[in-house]
Coordinates of C-alpha atoms and ligand atoms in Angstrom, one line a residue:
X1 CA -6.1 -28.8 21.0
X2 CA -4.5 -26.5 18.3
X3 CA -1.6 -27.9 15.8
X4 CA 1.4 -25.6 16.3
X5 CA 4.5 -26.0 13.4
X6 CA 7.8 -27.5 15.4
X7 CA 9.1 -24.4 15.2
X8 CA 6.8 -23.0 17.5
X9 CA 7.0 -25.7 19.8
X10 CA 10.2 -25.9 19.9
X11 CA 9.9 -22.3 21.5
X12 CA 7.5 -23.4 24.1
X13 CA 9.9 -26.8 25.0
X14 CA 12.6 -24.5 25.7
X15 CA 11.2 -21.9 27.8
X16 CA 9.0 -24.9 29.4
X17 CA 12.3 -26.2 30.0
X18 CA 13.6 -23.8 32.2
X19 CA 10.6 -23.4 34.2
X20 CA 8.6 -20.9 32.4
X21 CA 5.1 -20.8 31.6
X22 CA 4.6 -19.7 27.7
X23 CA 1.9 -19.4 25.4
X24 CA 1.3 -18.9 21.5
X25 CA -1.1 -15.8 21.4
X26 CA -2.1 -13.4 19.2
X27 CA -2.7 -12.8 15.0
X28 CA -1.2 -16.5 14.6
X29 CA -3.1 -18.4 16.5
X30 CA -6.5 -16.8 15.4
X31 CA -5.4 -17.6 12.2
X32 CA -4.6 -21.0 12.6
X33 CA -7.9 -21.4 14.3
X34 CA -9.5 -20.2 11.0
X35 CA -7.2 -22.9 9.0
X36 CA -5.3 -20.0 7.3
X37 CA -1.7 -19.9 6.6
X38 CA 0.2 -17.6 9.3
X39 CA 3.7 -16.7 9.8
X40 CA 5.7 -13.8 12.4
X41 CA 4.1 -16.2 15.8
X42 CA 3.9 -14.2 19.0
X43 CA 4.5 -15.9 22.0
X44 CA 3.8 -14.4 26.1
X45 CA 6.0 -15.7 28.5
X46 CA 6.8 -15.8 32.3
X47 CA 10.2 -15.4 30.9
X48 CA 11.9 -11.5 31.7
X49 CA 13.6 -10.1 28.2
X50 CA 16.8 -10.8 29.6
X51 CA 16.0 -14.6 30.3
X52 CA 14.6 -15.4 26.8
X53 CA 17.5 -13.4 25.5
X54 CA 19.7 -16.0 27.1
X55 CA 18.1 -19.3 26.1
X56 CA 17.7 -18.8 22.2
X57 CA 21.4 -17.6 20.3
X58 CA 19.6 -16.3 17.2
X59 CA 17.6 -13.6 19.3
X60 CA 17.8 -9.9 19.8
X61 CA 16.3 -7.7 21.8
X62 CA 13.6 -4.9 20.7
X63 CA 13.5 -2.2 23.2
X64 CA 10.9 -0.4 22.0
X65 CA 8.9 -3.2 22.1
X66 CA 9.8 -4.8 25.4
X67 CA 10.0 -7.8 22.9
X68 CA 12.7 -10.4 22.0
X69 CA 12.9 -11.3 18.5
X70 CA 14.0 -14.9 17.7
X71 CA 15.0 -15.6 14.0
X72 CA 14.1 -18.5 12.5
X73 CA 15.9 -20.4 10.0
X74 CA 14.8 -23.3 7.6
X75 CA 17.2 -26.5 7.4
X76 CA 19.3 -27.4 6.7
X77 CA 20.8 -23.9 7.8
X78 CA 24.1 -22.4 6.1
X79 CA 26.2 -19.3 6.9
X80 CA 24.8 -17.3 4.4
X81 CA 21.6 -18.3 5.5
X82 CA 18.7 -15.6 5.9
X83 CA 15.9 -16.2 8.6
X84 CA 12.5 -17.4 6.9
X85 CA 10.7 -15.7 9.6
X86 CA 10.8 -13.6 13.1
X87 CA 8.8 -15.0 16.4
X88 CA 8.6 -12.3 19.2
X89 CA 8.3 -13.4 22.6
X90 CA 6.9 -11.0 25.0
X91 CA 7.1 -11.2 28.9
X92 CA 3.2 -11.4 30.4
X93 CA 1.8 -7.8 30.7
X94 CA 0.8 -6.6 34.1
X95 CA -2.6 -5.3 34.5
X96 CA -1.5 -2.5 36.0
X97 CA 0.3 -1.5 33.1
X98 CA -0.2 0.9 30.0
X99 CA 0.4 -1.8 27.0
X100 CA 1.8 0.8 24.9
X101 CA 4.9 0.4 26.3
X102 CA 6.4 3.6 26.4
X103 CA 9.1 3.3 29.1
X104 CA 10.3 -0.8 29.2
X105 CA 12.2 -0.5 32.1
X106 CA 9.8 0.8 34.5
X107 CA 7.7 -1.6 33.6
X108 CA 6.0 -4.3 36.5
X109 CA 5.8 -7.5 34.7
X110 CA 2.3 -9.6 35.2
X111 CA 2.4 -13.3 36.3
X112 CA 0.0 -14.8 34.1
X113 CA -0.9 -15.7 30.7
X114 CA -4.7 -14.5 31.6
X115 CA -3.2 -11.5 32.7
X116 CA -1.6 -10.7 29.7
X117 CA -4.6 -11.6 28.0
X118 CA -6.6 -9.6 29.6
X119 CA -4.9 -6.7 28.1
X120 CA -5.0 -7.6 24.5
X121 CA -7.2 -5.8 22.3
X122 CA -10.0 -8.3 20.6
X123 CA -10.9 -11.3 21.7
X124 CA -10.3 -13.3 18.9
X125 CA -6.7 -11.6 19.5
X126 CA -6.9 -13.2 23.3
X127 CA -6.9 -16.6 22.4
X128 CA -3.5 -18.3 24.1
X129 CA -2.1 -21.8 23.1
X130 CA 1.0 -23.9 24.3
X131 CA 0.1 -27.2 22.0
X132 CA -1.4 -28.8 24.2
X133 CA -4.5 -26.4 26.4
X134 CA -6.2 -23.3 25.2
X135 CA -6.4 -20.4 27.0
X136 CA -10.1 -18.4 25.8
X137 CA -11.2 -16.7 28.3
X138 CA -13.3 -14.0 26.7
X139 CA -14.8 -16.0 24.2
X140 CA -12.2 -15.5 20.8
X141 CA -13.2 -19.0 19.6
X142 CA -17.1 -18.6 19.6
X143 CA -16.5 -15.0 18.3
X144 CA -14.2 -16.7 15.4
X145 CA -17.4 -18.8 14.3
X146 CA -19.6 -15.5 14.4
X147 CA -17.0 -13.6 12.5
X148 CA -17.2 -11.1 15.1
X149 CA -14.6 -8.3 16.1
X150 CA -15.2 -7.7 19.9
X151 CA -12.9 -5.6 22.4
X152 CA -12.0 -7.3 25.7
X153 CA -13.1 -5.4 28.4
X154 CA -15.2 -2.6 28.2
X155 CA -14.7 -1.3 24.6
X156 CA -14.5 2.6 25.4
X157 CA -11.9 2.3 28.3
X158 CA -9.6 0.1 26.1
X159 CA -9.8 2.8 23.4
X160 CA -9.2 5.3 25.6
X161 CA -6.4 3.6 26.8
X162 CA -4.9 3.2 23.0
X163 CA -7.0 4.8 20.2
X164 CA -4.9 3.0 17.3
X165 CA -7.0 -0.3 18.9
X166 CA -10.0 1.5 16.7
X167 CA -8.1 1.2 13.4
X168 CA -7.0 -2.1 14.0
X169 CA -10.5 -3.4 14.4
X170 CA -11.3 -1.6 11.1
X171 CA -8.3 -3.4 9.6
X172 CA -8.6 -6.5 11.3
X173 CA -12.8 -6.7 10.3
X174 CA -11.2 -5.9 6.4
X175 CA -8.8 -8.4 6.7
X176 CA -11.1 -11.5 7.9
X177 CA -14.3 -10.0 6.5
X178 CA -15.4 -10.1 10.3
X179 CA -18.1 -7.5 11.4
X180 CA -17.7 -5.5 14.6
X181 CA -20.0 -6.4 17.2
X182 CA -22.6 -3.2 17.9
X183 CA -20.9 -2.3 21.5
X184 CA -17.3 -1.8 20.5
X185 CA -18.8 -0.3 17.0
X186 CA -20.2 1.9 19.0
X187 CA -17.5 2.7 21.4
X188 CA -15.2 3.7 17.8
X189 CA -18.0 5.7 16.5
X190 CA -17.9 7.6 19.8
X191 CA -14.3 7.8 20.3
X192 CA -12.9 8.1 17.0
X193 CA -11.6 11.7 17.8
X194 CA -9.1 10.2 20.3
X195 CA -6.7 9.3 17.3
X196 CA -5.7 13.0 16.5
X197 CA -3.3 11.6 20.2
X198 CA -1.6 8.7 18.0
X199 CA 1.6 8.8 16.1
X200 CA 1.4 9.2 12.0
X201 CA 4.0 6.2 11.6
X202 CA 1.1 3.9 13.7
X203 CA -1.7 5.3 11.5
X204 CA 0.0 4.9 8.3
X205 CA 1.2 1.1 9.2
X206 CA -2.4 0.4 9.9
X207 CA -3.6 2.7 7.0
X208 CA -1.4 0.4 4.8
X209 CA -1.9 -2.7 6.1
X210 CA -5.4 -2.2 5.3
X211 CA -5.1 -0.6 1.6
X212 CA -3.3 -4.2 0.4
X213 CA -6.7 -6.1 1.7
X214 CA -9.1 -7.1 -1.0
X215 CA -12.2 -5.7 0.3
X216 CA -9.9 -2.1 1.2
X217 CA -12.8 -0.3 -0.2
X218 CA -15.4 -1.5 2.6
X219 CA -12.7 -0.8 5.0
X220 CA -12.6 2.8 3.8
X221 CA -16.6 3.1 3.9
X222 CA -16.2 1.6 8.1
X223 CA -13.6 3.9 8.5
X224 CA -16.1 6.8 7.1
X225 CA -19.2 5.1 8.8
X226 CA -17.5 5.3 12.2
X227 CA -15.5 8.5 11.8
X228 CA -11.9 7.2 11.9
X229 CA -12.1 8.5 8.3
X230 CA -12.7 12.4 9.3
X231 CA -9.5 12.4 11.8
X232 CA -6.8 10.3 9.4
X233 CA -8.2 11.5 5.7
X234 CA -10.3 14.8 6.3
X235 CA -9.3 15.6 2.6
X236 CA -11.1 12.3 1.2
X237 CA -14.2 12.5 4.1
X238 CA -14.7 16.0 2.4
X239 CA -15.7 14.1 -0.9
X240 CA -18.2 12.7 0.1
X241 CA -20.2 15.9 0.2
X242 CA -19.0 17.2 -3.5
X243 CA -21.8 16.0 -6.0
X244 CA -20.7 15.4 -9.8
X245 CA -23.9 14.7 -11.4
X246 CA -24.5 17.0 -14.0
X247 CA -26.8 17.0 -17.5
X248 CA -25.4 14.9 -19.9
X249 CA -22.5 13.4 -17.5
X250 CA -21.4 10.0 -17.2
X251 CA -20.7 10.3 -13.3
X252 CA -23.7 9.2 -11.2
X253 CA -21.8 9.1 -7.6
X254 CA -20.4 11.7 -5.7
X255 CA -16.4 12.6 -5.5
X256 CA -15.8 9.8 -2.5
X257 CA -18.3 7.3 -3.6
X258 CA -16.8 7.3 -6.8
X259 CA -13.0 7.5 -5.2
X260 CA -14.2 3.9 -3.3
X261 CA -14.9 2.7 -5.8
X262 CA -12.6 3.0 -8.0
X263 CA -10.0 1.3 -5.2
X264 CA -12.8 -1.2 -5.3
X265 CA -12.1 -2.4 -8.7
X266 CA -8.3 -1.2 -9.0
X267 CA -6.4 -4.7 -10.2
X268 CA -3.1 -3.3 -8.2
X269 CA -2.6 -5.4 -5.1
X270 CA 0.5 -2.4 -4.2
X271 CA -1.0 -0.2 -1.2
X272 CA 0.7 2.8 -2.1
X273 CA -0.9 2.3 -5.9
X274 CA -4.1 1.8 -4.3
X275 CA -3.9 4.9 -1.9
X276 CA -3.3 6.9 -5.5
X277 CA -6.3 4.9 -6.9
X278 CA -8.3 6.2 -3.9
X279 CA -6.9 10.1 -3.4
X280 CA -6.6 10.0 -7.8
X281 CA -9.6 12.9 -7.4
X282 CA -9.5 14.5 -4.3
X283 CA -8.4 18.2 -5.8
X284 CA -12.2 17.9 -7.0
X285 CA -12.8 19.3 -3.0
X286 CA -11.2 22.2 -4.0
X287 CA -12.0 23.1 -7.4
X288 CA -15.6 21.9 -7.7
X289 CA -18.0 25.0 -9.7
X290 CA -21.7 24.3 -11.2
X291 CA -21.2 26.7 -14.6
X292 CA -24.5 28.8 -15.7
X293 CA -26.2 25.5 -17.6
X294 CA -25.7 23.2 -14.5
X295 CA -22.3 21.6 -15.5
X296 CA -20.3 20.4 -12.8
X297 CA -16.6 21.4 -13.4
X298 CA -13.3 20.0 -11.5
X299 CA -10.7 22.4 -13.9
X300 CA -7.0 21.9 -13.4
X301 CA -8.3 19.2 -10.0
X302 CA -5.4 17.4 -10.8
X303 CA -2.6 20.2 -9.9
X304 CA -4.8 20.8 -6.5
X305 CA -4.8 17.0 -6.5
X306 CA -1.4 16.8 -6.3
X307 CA -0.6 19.3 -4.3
X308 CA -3.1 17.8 -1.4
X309 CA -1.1 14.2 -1.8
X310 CA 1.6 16.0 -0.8
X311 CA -0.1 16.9 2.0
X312 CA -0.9 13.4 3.0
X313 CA 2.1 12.3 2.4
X314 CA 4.0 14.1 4.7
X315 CA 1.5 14.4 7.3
X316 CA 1.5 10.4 7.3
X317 CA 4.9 10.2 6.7
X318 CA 5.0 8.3 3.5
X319 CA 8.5 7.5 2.7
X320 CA 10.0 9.7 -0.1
X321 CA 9.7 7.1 -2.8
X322 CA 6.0 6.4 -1.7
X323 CA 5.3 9.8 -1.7
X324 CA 7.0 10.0 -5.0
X325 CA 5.2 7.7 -6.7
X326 CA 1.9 8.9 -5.3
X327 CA 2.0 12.4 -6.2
X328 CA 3.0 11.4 -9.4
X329 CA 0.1 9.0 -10.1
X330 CA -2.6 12.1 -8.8
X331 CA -1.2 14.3 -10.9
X332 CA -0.8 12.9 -14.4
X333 CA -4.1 10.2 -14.2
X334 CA -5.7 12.7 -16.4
X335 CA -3.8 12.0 -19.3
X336 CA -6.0 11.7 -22.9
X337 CA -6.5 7.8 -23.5
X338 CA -6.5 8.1 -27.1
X339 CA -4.8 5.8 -29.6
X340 CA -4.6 8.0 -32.0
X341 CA -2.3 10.7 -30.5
X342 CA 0.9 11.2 -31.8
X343 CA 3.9 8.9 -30.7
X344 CA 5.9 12.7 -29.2
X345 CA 1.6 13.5 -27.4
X346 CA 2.4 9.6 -26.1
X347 CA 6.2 10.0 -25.5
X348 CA 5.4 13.0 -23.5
X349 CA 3.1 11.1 -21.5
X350 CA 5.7 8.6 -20.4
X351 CA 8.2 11.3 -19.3
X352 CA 5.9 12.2 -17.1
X353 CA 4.5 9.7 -15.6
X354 CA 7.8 7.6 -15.5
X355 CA 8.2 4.3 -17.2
X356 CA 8.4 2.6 -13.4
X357 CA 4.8 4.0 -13.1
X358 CA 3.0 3.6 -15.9
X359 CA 2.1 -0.3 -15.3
X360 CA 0.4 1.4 -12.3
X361 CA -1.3 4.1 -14.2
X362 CA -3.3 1.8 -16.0
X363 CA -4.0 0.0 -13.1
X364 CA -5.7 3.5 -11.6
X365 CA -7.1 4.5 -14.8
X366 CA -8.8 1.1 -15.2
X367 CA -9.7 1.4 -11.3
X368 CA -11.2 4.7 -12.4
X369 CA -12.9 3.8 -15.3
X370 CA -14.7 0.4 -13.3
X371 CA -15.6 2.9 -10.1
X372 CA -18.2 4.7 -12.7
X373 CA -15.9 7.4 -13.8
X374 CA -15.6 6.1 -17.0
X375 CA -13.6 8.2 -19.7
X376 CA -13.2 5.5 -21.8
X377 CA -13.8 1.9 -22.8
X378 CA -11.6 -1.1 -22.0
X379 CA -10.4 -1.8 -25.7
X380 CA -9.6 2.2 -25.8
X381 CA -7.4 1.6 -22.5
X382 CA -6.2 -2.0 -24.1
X383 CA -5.1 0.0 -27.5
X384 CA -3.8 2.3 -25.6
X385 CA -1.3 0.1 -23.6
X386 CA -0.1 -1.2 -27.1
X387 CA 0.7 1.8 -27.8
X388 CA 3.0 2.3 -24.8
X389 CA 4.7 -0.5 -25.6
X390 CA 5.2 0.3 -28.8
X391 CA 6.6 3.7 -28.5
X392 CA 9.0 3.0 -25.8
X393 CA 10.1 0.4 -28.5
X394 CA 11.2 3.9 -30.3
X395 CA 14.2 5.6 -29.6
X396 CA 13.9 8.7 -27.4
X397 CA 16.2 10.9 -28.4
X398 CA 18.5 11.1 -31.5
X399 CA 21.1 9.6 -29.2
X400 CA 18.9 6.6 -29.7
X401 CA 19.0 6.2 -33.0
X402 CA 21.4 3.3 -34.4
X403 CA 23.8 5.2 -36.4
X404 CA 25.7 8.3 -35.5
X405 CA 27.3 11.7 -36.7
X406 CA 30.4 9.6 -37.6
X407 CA 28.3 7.8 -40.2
X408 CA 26.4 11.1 -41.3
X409 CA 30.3 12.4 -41.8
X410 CA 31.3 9.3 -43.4
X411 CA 28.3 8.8 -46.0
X412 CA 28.3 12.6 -46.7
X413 CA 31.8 13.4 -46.8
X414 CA 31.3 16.4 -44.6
X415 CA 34.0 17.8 -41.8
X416 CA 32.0 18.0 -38.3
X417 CA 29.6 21.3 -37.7
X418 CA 26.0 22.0 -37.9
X419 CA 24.8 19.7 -40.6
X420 CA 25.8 17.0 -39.4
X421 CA 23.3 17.8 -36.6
X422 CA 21.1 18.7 -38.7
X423 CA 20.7 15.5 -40.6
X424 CA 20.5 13.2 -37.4
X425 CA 17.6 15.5 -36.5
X426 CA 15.9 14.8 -39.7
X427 CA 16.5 11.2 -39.1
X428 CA 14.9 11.2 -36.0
X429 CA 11.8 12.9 -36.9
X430 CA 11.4 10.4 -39.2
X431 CA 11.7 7.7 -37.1
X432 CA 9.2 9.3 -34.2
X433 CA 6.7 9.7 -36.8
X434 CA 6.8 6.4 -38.1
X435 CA 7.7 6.8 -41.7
X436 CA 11.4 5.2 -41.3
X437 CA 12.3 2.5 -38.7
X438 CA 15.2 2.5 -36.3
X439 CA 17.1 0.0 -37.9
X440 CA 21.3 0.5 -39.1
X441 CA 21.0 -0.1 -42.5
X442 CA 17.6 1.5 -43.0
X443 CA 19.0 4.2 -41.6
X444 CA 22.8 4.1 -43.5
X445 CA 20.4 3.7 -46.6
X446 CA 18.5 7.2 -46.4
X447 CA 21.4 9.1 -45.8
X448 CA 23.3 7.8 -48.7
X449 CA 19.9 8.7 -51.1
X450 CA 20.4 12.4 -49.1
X451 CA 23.6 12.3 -50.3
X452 CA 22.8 11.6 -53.8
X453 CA 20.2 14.4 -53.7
X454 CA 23.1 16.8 -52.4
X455 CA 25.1 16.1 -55.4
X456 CA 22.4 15.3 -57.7
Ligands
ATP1 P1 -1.3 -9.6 12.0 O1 0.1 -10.0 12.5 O2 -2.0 -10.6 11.2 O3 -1.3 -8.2 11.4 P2 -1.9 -9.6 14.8 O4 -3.2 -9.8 15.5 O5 -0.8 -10.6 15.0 O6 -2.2 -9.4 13.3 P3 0.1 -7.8 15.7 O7 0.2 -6.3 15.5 O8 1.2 -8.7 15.3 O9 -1.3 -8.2 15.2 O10 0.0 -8.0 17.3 C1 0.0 -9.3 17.9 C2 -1.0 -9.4 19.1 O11 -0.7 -8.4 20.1 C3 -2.4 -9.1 18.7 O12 -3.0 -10.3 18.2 C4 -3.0 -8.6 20.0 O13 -3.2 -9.7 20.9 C5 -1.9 -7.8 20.6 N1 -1.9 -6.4 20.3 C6 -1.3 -5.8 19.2 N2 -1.5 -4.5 19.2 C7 -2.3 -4.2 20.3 C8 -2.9 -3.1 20.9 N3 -2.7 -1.9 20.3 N4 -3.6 -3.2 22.0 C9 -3.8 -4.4 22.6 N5 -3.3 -5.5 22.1 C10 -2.5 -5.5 21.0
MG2 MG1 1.3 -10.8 14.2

C-alpha cells in the first residue's frame, strides 16, 4: 500500500466514480516511495481528455500534451485564490503508439494501466498506484532499493524511439544519486548521437533541470562519460582536451576538469548562474597558445568566451534575460579581485557586470577559485565584497551627490554657467576618492571655505 495526500485521492474517487480505471504514476509516486516530498502528481486513466475534462471544473485541457491539467487549490479556497499545485491526468497510452505525442487526435488510446506502463521510460518511473494496489510490473520498487536507473523494455529501442529518454536518465540518476544500470548505460553510450533529432527547448528543460541539482557536476561528467555531452555542449566536451598546466602555474586540471569543478563548488543554487559557472572558461578552446618558455596562455578567452555563450544560448534557446545574464557573467568573471583598486577601477566593475549580477559573480568567482583555479584567496574575495558594498554606498554620478548647482549658485553668489559645473565636479571627485563624504552639510561646508578662498 502507498499513502496518497486526499488530494490525490480525491482524483481517483472521482474518476472511479464514473467507472474509470485510474492510477497515480510517474515522478510522484517514485518519490513518495523514497519518503521524499513531491508535488505536480500524474495520474493515467481509462478516462478520454474529453471525459476528465467534464468531471473536474478547475481543469483545462493541454493539447500538446494530450493531457488535462486539474488545478488544485488549498482551503479554505477564495476568489482570488491561486492553485497550490497542477495534477495532469493522462488517458492510458496504447502500445501501438509513439509516446511523444505529436498528433493527439489521431491517437488510439490503450486500455490498460500496464499498457501505459509499458511505455514509460524507467522503471522506477513505471510504478502505478490507486491507494489501495500497486501496479510494478518491471520491477521500479526493487530497482528503488538498488538505486538503479533501468529502461523498460529493451533500452536501445526505447531510445530510439525518444532520444531525450537518454538525458532524462542522466538527470534523473543526478537527481536521486541513482546509478544507471550497465545495459541502458550502455544503450546511451551507443545512442547518444540520436539527440542531434530532438528539439533545443526539450534539451534545455532537461539541461536545466539538471544544472539546479546538487551533484550537477557528476551529472556533467555522465553526460561526458556517455557522450550526451559531445552532441548538446560540443564547445565545453572540447575542454576537456585543452591542458593548462604550465611551470609555475597554479592550475593542475585541464580546461573542462577545472570548468566541473568549479560548478562543483559554486554556492549558487540558480541554473542559469551555474551554467555561467560551468561555460565561465570555455573561450580557453579557442585561444589556448604554449609561449617559447612553456607558459600556457588563454589572452583575451573571455571576449571568445562570450562570444561562444552566445552561441549556446541561442542554439538552446535560452530566454533573452537568461542569455543576458549569462553572457554577462562569461565575459566580465575576469575582473582584478583586489581591494586595493580604486573606488572609479571598482565602480567600473559594477557597471559592467550589473548590480543584479554581481551577487552572482562572486558566487562564480568563488566556484572558480574552489574548482582549482584559484586567483585569489577567500579573505581577498571577502574584502573585496566589502568593497562593493561600500562603493555602491557612493554616489555614482554628480547627480548623486546631496546638494546641487542651486546651492553652488547660492553659497557662491554666481549666475548659472560653467562654474557652477565645475565646482559640483570638484565635489564629486572628492567624494569618489574618499577624502569628503556625501553628506549635505559636509558638502554645503566645503563650498562655503571655496568661497572664502575665492574672495580671500
Ligand atoms: P519530475 O516531475 O520529478 O521531474 P517525473 O518522473 O515526474 O520527474 P515528468 O517529466 O513529470 O517526470 O514525467 C512524468 C512521467 O511520465 C514519468 O515519470 C514517466 O513515467 C513518464 N515520462 C515522461 N517523459 C517520458 C518520456 N520521454 N518517455 C517515456 N515516459 C516518459
Ligand atoms: Mg512529474
Amino acid at each position: 500500500m502507498l499513502t496518497l495526500p486526499t488530494t490525490a485521492l480525491t482524483i481517483i474517487e472521482t474518476l472511479k466514480n464514473s467507472a474509470f480505471t485510474v492510477y497515480a504514476v510517474g515522478g510522484s509516486v517514485r518519490d513518495t516511495i523514497m519518503g521524499i516530498p513531491t508535488r505536480g502528481w500524474d495520474f493515467a486513466t481509462s478516462a478520454t481528455p474529453e471525459q476528465t475534462l467534464s468531471l473536474f471544473p478547475d481543469s483545462f485541457y493541454d493539447n500538446r500534451f494530450g493531457t488535462v491539467g486539474v488545478k488544485i487549490y488549498t482551503e479554505p479556497r477564495t476568489p482570488q485564490s491561486e492553485p497550490a499545485d497542477i495534477y495532469e491526468i493522462t488517458t492510458y497510452r496504447s502500445e501501438k503508439e509513439y509516446r511523444d505525442f505529436r498528433h493527439p487526435d489521431k491517437v488510439t488510446w490503450g486500455r490498460t494501466i500496464e499498457e501505459d506502463l509499458s511505455r514509460r521510460d524507467f522503471t522506477i518511473n513505471a510504478i502505478a498506484s490507486d491507494g489501495r494496489e500497486i501496479v510494478d510490473p518491471y520491477g521500479g520498487q526493487k530497482h528503488l532499493q538498488e538505486k538503479l536507473i533501468q529502461a523498460v523494455g529493451d533500452p536501445q529501442a526505447r531510445f530510439r524511439e525518444d532520444a531525450l529518454r537518454m538525458m532524462r536518465a542522466v538527470r534523473i540518476a543526478t537527481q536521486l544519486g541513482f546509478l544507471i544500470s550497465a545495459a541502458t548505460r550502455d544503450a546511451i553510450a551507443g545512442n547518444a548521437d540520436l539527440l542531434k533529432n530532438i528539439s533545443a527547448e526539450r534539451i534545455r528543460d532537461e539541461l536545466m533541470k539538471l544544472m539546479a541539482f546538487e551533484h550537477a557536476a557528476d551529472g556533467i561528467l555522465l553526460m561526458r562519460n556517455t557522450g550526451i555531452l559531445k552532441v548538446i555542449l560540443p564547445e565545453l566536451d572540447a575542454a576537456f582536451a585543452v591542458g593548462q598546466k604550465s611551470p609555475q602555474r597554479h592550475h593542475i586540471y585541464d580546461v573542462g576538469t577545472h570548468s566541473v569543478m568549479a560548478l562543483k563548488y559554486c554556492p549558487s543554487g540558480d541554473p542559469v548562474v551555474r551554467l555561467a559557472t560551468l561555460l565561465h572558461d570555455i573561450g580557453k578552446v579557442e585561444t589556448a597558445k604554449t609561449d617559447p618558455q612553456g607558459i600556457v596562455t588563454f589572452y583575451n578567452h573571455e571576449v571568445n568566451g562570450a562570444r561562444a555563450a552566445v552561441k549556446i544560448a541561442g542554439r538552446l534557446k535560452l530566454t533573452k534575460k537568461h542569455t543576458e545574464k549569462l553572457v554577462t557573467l562569461v565575459r566580465w568573471h575576469q575582473f582584478s579581485v583586489d581591494e586595493r583598486q580604486t573606488d572609479s577601477a571598482i565602480r567600473r566593475i559594477i557597471r559592467r557586470i550589473g548590480t543584479e549580477n554581481l551577487e552572482d559573480m562572486l558566487a562564480l568567482r568563488t566556484g572558480d577559485r574552489l574548482g582549482g583555479g584559484a586567483k585569489e584567496t577567500s579573505w581577498r574575495l571577502e574584502l573585496f565584497r566589502n568593497r562593493l558594498e561600500e562603493v555602491q554606498k557612493q554616489p555614482f554620478s554628480v547627480s548623486d551627490l546631496k546638494v546641487n548647482g542651486h546651492d553652488v549658485m547660492k553659497i557662491l553668489e554666481v549666475a548659472p554657467g560653467p562654474v557652477v559645473g565645475k565646482v559640483l565636479g570638484e565635489l564629486f571627485a572628492e567624494v569618489e576618492n574618499g577624502k569628503l563624504s556625501n553628506e549635505r552639510d559636509a558638502l554645503i561646508r566645503k563650498i562655503e571655505e571655496m568661497r572664502k578662498i575665492k574672495s580671500a
